[in-house]
Amino acid sequence: MTPAHTESPAEPLSASLPETPSPGPPAGHSATTIERGSFCLARCSCGWSGPARRSRDRARTDATEHLTAP
């Protein structure tokens, strides 16, 4: 059997990568989905409201698109 490779790099990998803040929702925005009967719609704390959808997944996509829009 051969010994396992145990060398560690001189500098941690995370130290060599630049720190970038993770992209998050714009300030004052917090989107969620709301169900109304057989429909689901996206709403945001800024007052925006997406169209009513039968697909919950599409309503979540509407919310994500709103949060990532410039």
mmCIF file with all atom_site columns, C-alpha atoms in Angstrom:
data_model
loop_
_atom_site.group_PDB
_atom_site.id
_atom_site.type_symbol
_atom_site.label_atom_id
_atom_site.label_alt_id
_atom_site.label_comp_id
_atom_site.label_asym_id
_atom_site.label_entity_id
_atom_site.label_seq_id
_atom_site.pdbx_PDB_ins_code
_atom_site.Cartn_x
_atom_site.Cartn_y
_atom_site.Cartn_z
_atom_site.occupancy
_atom_site.B_iso_or_equiv
_atom_site.pdbx_formal_charge
_atom_site.auth_seq_id
_atom_site.auth_comp_id
_atom_site.auth_asym_id
_atom_site.auth_atom_id
_atom_site.pdbx_PDB_model_num
ATOM 1  C CA . MET A 1 1  ? 0.000   0.000  0.000   1.00 0.00 ? 1  MET A CA 1
ATOM 2  C CA . THR A 1 2  ? 1.192   3.501  -0.706  1.00 0.00 ? 2  THR A CA 1
ATOM 3  C CA . PRO A 1 3  ? 0.754   6.325  1.794   1.00 0.00 ? 3  PRO A CA 1
ATOM 4  C CA . ALA A 1 4  ? -1.995  8.819  1.071   1.00 0.00 ? 4  ALA A CA 1
ATOM 5  C CA . HIS A 1 5  ? -1.042  12.234 -0.244  1.00 0.00 ? 5  HIS A CA 1
ATOM 6  C CA . THR A 1 6  ? -1.180  14.472 2.820   1.00 0.00 ? 6  THR A CA 1
ATOM 7  C CA . GLU A 1 7  ? 0.429   17.698 1.611   1.00 0.00 ? 7  GLU A CA 1
ATOM 8  C CA . SER A 1 8  ? -1.645  20.775 2.238   1.00 0.00 ? 8  SER A CA 1
ATOM 9  C CA . PRO A 1 9  ? -1.431  23.851 0.031   1.00 0.00 ? 9  PRO A CA 1
ATOM 10 C CA . ALA A 1 10 ? 0.631   26.763 1.323   1.00 0.00 ? 10 ALA A CA 1
ATOM 11 C CA . GLU A 1 11 ? -2.441  28.977 1.282   1.00 0.00 ? 11 GLU A CA 1
ATOM 12 C CA . PRO A 1 12 ? -6.093  27.942 1.720   1.00 0.00 ? 12 PRO A CA 1
ATOM 13 C CA . LEU A 1 13 ? -8.078  27.894 -1.511  1.00 0.00 ? 13 LEU A CA 1
ATOM 14 C CA . SER A 1 14 ? -10.638 30.342 -0.118  1.00 0.00 ? 14 SER A CA 1
ATOM 15 C CA . ALA A 1 15 ? -7.882  32.895 0.513   1.00 0.00 ? 15 ALA A CA 1
ATOM 16 C CA . SER A 1 16 ? -6.946  32.970 -3.163  1.00 0.00 ? 16 SER A CA 1
ATOM 17 C CA . LEU A 1 17 ? -10.488 33.649 -4.363  1.00 0.00 ? 17 LEU A CA 1
ATOM 18 C CA . PRO A 1 18 ? -11.836 37.204 -4.300  1.00 0.00 ? 18 PRO A CA 1
ATOM 19 C CA . GLU A 1 19 ? -14.768 37.707 -1.982  1.00 0.00 ? 19 GLU A CA 1
ATOM 20 C CA . THR A 1 20 ? -17.910 38.758 -3.766  1.00 0.00 ? 20 THR A CA 1
ATOM 21 C CA . PRO A 1 21 ? -21.182 39.340 -1.996  1.00 0.00 ? 21 PRO A CA 1
ATOM 22 C CA . SER A 1 22 ? -23.854 36.848 -2.895  1.00 0.00 ? 22 SER A CA 1
ATOM 23 C CA . PRO A 1 23 ? -26.556 38.356 -5.079  1.00 0.00 ? 23 PRO A CA 1
ATOM 24 C CA . GLY A 1 24 ? -29.714 38.807 -3.098  1.00 0.00 ? 24 GLY A CA 1
ATOM 25 C CA . PRO A 1 25 ? -32.997 40.589 -3.493  1.00 0.00 ? 25 PRO A CA 1
ATOM 26 C CA . PRO A 1 26 ? -32.874 44.371 -3.822  1.00 0.00 ? 26 PRO A CA 1
ATOM 27 C CA . ALA A 1 27 ? -33.337 46.322 -0.603  1.00 0.00 ? 27 ALA A CA 1
ATOM 28 C CA . GLY A 1 28 ? -36.990 46.491 0.403   1.00 0.00 ? 28 GLY A CA 1
ATOM 29 C CA . HIS A 1 29 ? -38.011 43.454 -1.672  1.00 0.00 ? 29 HIS A CA 1
ATOM 30 C CA . SER A 1 30 ? -39.271 40.200 -0.246  1.00 0.00 ? 30 SER A CA 1
ATOM 31 C CA . ALA A 1 31 ? -41.324 38.097 -2.660  1.00 0.00 ? 31 ALA A CA 1
ATOM 32 C CA . THR A 1 32 ? -43.556 35.199 -1.733  1.00 0.00 ? 32 THR A CA 1
ATOM 33 C CA . THR A 1 33 ? -46.388 33.208 -3.296  1.00 0.00 ? 33 THR A CA 1
ATOM 34 C CA . ILE A 1 34 ? -50.004 33.277 -2.194  1.00 0.00 ? 34 ILE A CA 1
ATOM 35 C CA . GLU A 1 35 ? -52.707 30.758 -3.030  1.00 0.00 ? 35 GLU A CA 1
ATOM 36 C CA . ARG A 1 36 ? -56.228 31.856 -3.859  1.00 0.00 ? 36 ARG A CA 1
ATOM 37 C CA . GLY A 1 37 ? -58.437 28.907 -4.599  1.00 0.00 ? 37 GLY A CA 1
ATOM 38 C CA . SER A 1 38 ? -56.905 26.987 -7.498  1.00 0.00 ? 38 SER A CA 1
ATOM 39 C CA . PHE A 1 39 ? -54.638 29.912 -8.414  1.00 0.00 ? 39 PHE A CA 1
ATOM 40 C CA . CYS A 1 40 ? -51.254 30.985 -7.103  1.00 0.00 ? 40 CYS A CA 1
ATOM 41 C CA . LEU A 1 41 ? -49.704 34.421 -7.459  1.00 0.00 ? 41 LEU A CA 1
ATOM 42 C CA . ALA A 1 42 ? -46.457 36.084 -6.522  1.00 0.00 ? 42 ALA A CA 1
ATOM 43 C CA . ARG A 1 43 ? -46.438 39.153 -4.273  1.00 0.00 ? 43 ARG A CA 1
ATOM 44 C CA . CYS A 1 44 ? -43.633 41.411 -3.115  1.00 0.00 ? 44 CYS A CA 1
ATOM 45 C CA . SER A 1 45 ? -43.285 43.681 -0.110  1.00 0.00 ? 45 SER A CA 1
ATOM 46 C CA . CYS A 1 46 ? -42.739 46.620 -2.518  1.00 0.00 ? 46 CYS A CA 1
ATOM 47 C CA . GLY A 1 47 ? -46.355 46.315 -3.706  1.00 0.00 ? 47 GLY A CA 1
ATOM 48 C CA . TRP A 1 48 ? -45.715 44.371 -6.921  1.00 0.00 ? 48 TRP A CA 1
ATOM 49 C CA . SER A 1 49 ? -48.067 41.503 -7.692  1.00 0.00 ? 49 SER A CA 1
ATOM 50 C CA . GLY A 1 50 ? -47.709 38.945 -10.478 1.00 0.00 ? 50 GLY A CA 1
ATOM 51 C CA . PRO A 1 51 ? -50.514 37.440 -12.515 1.00 0.00 ? 51 PRO A CA 1
ATOM 52 C CA . ALA A 1 52 ? -52.595 34.600 -11.094 1.00 0.00 ? 52 ALA A CA 1
ATOM 53 C CA . ARG A 1 53 ? -51.268 31.245 -12.280 1.00 0.00 ? 53 ARG A CA 1
ATOM 54 C CA . ARG A 1 54 ? -52.521 27.695 -12.015 1.00 0.00 ? 54 ARG A CA 1
ATOM 55 C CA . SER A 1 55 ? -48.888 26.574 -11.846 1.00 0.00 ? 55 SER A CA 1
ATOM 56 C CA . ARG A 1 56 ? -47.190 27.204 -8.484  1.00 0.00 ? 56 ARG A CA 1
ATOM 57 C CA . ASP A 1 57 ? -43.834 26.755 -10.187 1.00 0.00 ? 57 ASP A CA 1
ATOM 58 C CA . ARG A 1 58 ? -44.619 29.538 -12.694 1.00 0.00 ? 58 ARG A CA 1
ATOM 59 C CA . ALA A 1 59 ? -45.701 31.849 -9.845  1.00 0.00 ? 59 ALA A CA 1
ATOM 60 C CA . ARG A 1 60 ? -42.366 31.177 -8.091  1.00 0.00 ? 60 ARG A CA 1
ATOM 61 C CA . THR A 1 61 ? -40.575 31.953 -11.373 1.00 0.00 ? 61 THR A CA 1
ATOM 62 C CA . ASP A 1 62 ? -42.502 35.253 -11.598 1.00 0.00 ? 62 ASP A CA 1
ATOM 63 C CA . ALA A 1 63 ? -41.296 36.141 -8.084  1.00 0.00 ? 63 ALA A CA 1
ATOM 64 C CA . THR A 1 64 ? -37.680 35.246 -8.918  1.00 0.00 ? 64 THR A CA 1
ATOM 65 C CA . GLU A 1 65 ? -37.805 37.285 -12.141 1.00 0.00 ? 65 GLU A CA 1
ATOM 66 C CA . HIS A 1 66 ? -39.145 40.273 -10.182 1.00 0.00 ? 66 HIS A CA 1
ATOM 67 C CA . LEU A 1 67 ? -36.352 40.039 -7.611  1.00 0.00 ? 67 LEU A CA 1
ATOM 68 C CA . THR A 1 68 ? -33.627 39.779 -10.260 1.00 0.00 ? 68 THR A CA 1
ATOM 69 C CA . ALA A 1 69 ? -34.981 42.542 -12.528 1.00 0.00 ? 69 ALA A CA 1
ATOM 70 C CA . PRO A 1 70 ? -32.932 45.740 -12.537 1.00 0.00 ? 70 PRO A CA 1
#
